[in-house]
PDB file of C-alpha atoms and ligand atoms in Angstrom:
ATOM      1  CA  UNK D 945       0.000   0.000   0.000  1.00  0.00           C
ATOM      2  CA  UNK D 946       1.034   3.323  -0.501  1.00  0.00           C
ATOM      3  CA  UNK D 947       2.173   5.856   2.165  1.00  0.00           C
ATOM      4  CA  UNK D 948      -0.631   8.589   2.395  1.00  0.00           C
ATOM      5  CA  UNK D 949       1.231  11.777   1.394  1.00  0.00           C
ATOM      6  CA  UNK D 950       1.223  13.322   4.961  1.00  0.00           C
ATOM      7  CA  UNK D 951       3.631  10.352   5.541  1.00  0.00           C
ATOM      8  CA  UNK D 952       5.705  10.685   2.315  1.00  0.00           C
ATOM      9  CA  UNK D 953       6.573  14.277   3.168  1.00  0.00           C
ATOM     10  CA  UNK D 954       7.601  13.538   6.832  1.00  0.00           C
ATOM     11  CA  UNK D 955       9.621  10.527   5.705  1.00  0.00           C
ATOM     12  CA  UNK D 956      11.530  12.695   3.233  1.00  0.00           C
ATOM     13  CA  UNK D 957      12.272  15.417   5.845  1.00  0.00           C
ATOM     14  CA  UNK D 958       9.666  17.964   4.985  1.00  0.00           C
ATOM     15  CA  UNK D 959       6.941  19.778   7.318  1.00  0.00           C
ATOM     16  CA  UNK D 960       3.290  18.507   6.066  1.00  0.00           C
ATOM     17  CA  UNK D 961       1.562  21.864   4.567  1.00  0.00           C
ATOM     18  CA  UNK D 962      -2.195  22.562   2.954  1.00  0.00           C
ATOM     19  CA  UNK D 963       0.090  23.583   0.266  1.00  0.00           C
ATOM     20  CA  UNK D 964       2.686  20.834  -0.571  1.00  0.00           C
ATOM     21  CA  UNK D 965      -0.374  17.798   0.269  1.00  0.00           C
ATOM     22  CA  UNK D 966      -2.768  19.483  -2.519  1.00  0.00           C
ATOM     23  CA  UNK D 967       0.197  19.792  -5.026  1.00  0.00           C
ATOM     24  CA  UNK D 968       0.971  16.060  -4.494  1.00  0.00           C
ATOM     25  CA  UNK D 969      -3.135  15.324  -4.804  1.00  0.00           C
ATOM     26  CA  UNK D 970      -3.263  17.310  -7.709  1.00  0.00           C
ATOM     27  CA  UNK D 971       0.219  15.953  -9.388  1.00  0.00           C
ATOM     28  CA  UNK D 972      -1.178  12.341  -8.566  1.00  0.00           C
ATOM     29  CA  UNK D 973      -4.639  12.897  -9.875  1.00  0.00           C
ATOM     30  CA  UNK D 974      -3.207  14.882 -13.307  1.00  0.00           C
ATOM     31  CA  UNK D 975       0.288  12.772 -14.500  1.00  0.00           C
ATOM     32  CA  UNK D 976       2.003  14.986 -16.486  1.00  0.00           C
ATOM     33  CA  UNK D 977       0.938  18.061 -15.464  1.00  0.00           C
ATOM     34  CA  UNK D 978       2.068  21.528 -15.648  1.00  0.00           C
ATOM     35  CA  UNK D 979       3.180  23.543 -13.088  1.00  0.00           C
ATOM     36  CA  UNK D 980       0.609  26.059 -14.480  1.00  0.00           C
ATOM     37  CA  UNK D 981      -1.994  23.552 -14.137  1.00  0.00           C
ATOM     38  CA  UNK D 982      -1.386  22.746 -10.783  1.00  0.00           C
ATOM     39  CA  UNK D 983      -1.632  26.315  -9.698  1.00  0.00           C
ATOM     40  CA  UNK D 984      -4.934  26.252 -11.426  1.00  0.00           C
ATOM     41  CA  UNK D 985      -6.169  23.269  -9.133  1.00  0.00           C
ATOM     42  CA  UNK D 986      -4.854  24.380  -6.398  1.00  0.00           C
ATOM     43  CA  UNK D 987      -6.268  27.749  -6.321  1.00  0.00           C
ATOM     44  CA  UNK D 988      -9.767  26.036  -6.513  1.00  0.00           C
ATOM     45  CA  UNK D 989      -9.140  24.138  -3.430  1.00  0.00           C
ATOM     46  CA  UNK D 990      -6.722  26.922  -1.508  1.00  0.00           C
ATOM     47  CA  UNK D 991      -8.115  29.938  -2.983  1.00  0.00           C
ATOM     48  CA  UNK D 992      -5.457  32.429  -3.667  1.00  0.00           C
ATOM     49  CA  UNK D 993      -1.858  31.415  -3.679  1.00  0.00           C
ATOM     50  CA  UNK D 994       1.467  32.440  -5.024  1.00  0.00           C
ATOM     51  CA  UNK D 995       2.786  31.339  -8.074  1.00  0.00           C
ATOM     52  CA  UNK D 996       5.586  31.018  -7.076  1.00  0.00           C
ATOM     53  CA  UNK D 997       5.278  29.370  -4.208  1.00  0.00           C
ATOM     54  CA  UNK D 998       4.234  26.526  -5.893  1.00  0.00           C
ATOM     55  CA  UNK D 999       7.289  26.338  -8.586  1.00  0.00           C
ATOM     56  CA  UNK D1000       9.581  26.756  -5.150  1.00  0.00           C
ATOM     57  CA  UNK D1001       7.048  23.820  -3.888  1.00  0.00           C
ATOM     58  CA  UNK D1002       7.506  21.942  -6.735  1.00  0.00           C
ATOM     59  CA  UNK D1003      11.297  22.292  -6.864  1.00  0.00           C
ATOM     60  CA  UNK D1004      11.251  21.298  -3.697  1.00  0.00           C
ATOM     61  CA  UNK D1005       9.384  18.014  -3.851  1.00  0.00           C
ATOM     62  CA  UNK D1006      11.043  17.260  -7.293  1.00  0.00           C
ATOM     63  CA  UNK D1007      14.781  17.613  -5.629  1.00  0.00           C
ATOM     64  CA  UNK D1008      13.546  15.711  -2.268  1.00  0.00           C
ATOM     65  CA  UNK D1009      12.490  12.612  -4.528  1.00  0.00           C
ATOM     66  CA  UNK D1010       8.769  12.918  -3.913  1.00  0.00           C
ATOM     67  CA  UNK D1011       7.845  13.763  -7.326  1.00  0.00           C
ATOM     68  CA  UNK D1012       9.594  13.402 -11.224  1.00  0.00           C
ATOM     69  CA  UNK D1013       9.926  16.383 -13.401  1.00  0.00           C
ATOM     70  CA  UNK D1014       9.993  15.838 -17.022  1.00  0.00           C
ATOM     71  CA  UNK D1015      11.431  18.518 -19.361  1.00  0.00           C
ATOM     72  CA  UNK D1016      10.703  17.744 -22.581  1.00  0.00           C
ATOM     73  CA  UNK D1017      12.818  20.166 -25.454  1.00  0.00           C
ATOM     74  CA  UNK D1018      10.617  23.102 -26.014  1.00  0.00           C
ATOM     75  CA  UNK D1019       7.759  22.888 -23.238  1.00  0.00           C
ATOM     76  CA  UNK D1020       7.183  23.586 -19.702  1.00  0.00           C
ATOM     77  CA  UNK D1021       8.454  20.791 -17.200  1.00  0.00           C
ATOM     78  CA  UNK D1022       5.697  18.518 -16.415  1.00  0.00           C
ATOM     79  CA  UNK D1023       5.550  16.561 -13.075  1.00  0.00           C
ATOM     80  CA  UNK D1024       4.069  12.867 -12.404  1.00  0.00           C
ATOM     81  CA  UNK D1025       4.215  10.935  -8.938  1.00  0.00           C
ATOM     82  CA  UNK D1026       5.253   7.806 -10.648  1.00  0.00           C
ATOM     83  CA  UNK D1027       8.611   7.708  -9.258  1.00  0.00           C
ATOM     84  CA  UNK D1028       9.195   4.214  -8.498  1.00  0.00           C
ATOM     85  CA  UNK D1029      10.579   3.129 -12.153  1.00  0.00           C
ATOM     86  CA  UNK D1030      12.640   3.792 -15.032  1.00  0.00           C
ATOM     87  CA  UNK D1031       9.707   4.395 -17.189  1.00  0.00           C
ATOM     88  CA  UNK D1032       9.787   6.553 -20.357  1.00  0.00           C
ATOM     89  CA  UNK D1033       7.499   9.614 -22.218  1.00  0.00           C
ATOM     90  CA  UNK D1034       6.302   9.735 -25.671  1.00  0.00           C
ATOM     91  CA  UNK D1035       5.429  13.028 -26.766  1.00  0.00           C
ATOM     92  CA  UNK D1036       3.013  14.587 -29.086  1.00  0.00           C
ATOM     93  CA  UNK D1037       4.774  16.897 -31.095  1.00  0.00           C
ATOM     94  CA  UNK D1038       1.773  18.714 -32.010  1.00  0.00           C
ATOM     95  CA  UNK D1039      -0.288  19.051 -28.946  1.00  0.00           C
ATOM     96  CA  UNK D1040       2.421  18.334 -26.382  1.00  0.00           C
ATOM     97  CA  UNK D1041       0.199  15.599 -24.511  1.00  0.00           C
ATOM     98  CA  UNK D1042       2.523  13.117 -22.458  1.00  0.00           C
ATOM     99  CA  UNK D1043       1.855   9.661 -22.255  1.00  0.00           C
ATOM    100  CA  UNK D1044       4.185   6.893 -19.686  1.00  0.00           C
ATOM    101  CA  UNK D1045       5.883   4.139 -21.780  1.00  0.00           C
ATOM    102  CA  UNK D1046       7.283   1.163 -19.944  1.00  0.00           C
ATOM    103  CA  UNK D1047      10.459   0.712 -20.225  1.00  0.00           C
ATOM    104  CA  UNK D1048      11.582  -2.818 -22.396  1.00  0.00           C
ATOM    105  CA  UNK D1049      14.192  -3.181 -19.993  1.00  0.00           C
ATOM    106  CA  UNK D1050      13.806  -1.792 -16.731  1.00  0.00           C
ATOM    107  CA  UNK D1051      16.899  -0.964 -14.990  1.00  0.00           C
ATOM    108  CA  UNK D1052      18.868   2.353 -15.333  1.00  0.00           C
ATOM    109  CA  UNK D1053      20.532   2.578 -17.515  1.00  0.00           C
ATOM    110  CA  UNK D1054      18.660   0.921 -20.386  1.00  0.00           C
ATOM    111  CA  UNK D1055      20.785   2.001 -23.320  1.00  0.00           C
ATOM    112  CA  UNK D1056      24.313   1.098 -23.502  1.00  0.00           C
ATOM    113  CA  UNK D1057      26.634   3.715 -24.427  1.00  0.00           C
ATOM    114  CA  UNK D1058      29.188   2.667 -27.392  1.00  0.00           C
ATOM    115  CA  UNK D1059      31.812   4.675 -25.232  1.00  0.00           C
ATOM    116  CA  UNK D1060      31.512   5.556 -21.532  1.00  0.00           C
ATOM    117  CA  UNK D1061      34.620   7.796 -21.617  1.00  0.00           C
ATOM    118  CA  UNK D1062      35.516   6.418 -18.334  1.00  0.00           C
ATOM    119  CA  UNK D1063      32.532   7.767 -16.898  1.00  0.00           C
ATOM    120  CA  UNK D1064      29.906   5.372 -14.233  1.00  0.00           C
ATOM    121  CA  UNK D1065      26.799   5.640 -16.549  1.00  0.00           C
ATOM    122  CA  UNK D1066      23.566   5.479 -14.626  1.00  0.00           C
ATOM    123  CA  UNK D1067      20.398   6.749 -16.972  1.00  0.00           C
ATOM    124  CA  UNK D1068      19.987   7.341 -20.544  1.00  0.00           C
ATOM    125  CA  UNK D1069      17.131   9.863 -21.072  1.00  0.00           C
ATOM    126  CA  UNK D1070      15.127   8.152 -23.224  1.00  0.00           C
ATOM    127  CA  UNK D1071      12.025  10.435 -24.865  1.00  0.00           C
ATOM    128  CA  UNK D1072       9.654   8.816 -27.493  1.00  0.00           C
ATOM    129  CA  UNK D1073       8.535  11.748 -29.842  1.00  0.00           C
ATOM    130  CA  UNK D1074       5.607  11.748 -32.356  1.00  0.00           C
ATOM    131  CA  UNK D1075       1.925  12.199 -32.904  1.00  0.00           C
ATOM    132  CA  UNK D1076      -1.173  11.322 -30.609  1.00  0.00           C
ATOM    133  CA  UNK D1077      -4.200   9.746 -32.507  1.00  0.00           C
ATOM    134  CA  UNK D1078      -5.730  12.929 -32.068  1.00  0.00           C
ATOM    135  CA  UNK D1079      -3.340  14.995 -33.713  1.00  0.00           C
ATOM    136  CA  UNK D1080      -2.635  12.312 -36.264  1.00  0.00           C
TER     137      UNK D1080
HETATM  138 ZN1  LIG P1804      -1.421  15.514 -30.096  1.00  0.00          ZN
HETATM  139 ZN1  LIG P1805       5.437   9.359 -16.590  1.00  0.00          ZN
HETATM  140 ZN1  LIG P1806      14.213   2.035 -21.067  1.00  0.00          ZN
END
């Protein structure tokens, strides 16, 4: 079962808020979402709050582990609460709509590099671009 998200935030270190427990309600009710569209959600529920606020919130839970920003090349970073695998993104290069892929293999990293240059390689940023049926 999962921890309830009062729980996740004390575990990680971090003081339970209204704030930070509707961002992770929203981000776990809207995958992929927008930090735009979580300040729309949240201002439903909270009334007025400060944008920024909720990017610092966001950074916050993003660095802490609690929640997976996405950054795909030319659009806003997205956030999803599916943390727990290596799973990929396809993209829709016309509407920008995010959908998870599984990844075939599992384990970071799932590529292997032709040359590590000595480095310890531990993710390949794999990003599936194309065209939703919609936008088809
Ligand atoms: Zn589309
Ligand atoms: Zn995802
Ligand atoms: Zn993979």
């Amino acid at each position: 079962m999962r921890d309830s998200h009062s729980e996740q935030l004390k575990s990680h270190g971090l003081s339970v808020t209204a704030q930070r427990l509707e961002i992770l309600r929203v981000v776990s009710k809207h995958p992929h979402i927008t930090a735009d569209g979580v300040i729309e959600f949240a201002t439903k529920r909270l009334g007025a709050i400060s944008k920024q606020s909720v990017y610092d919130t966001l950074n916050t839970l993003s660095e802490k582990g609690l929640l997976r920003r996405i950054q795909p090349t030319g659009s806003s970073a997205r956030y999803e609460d599916r943390i727990n695998d290596n799973h990929h993104h396809v993209i829709c290069r016309s509407c920008g709509i995010v959908a998870d892929v599984d990844c075939a293999v599992g384990r970071r990293p799932c590529l292997n590099a032709s040359e590590t240059h000595g480095f310890t390689i531990d993710e390949a940023e794999v990003v599936y671009w194309g065209h939703c049926p919609d936008c088809r």
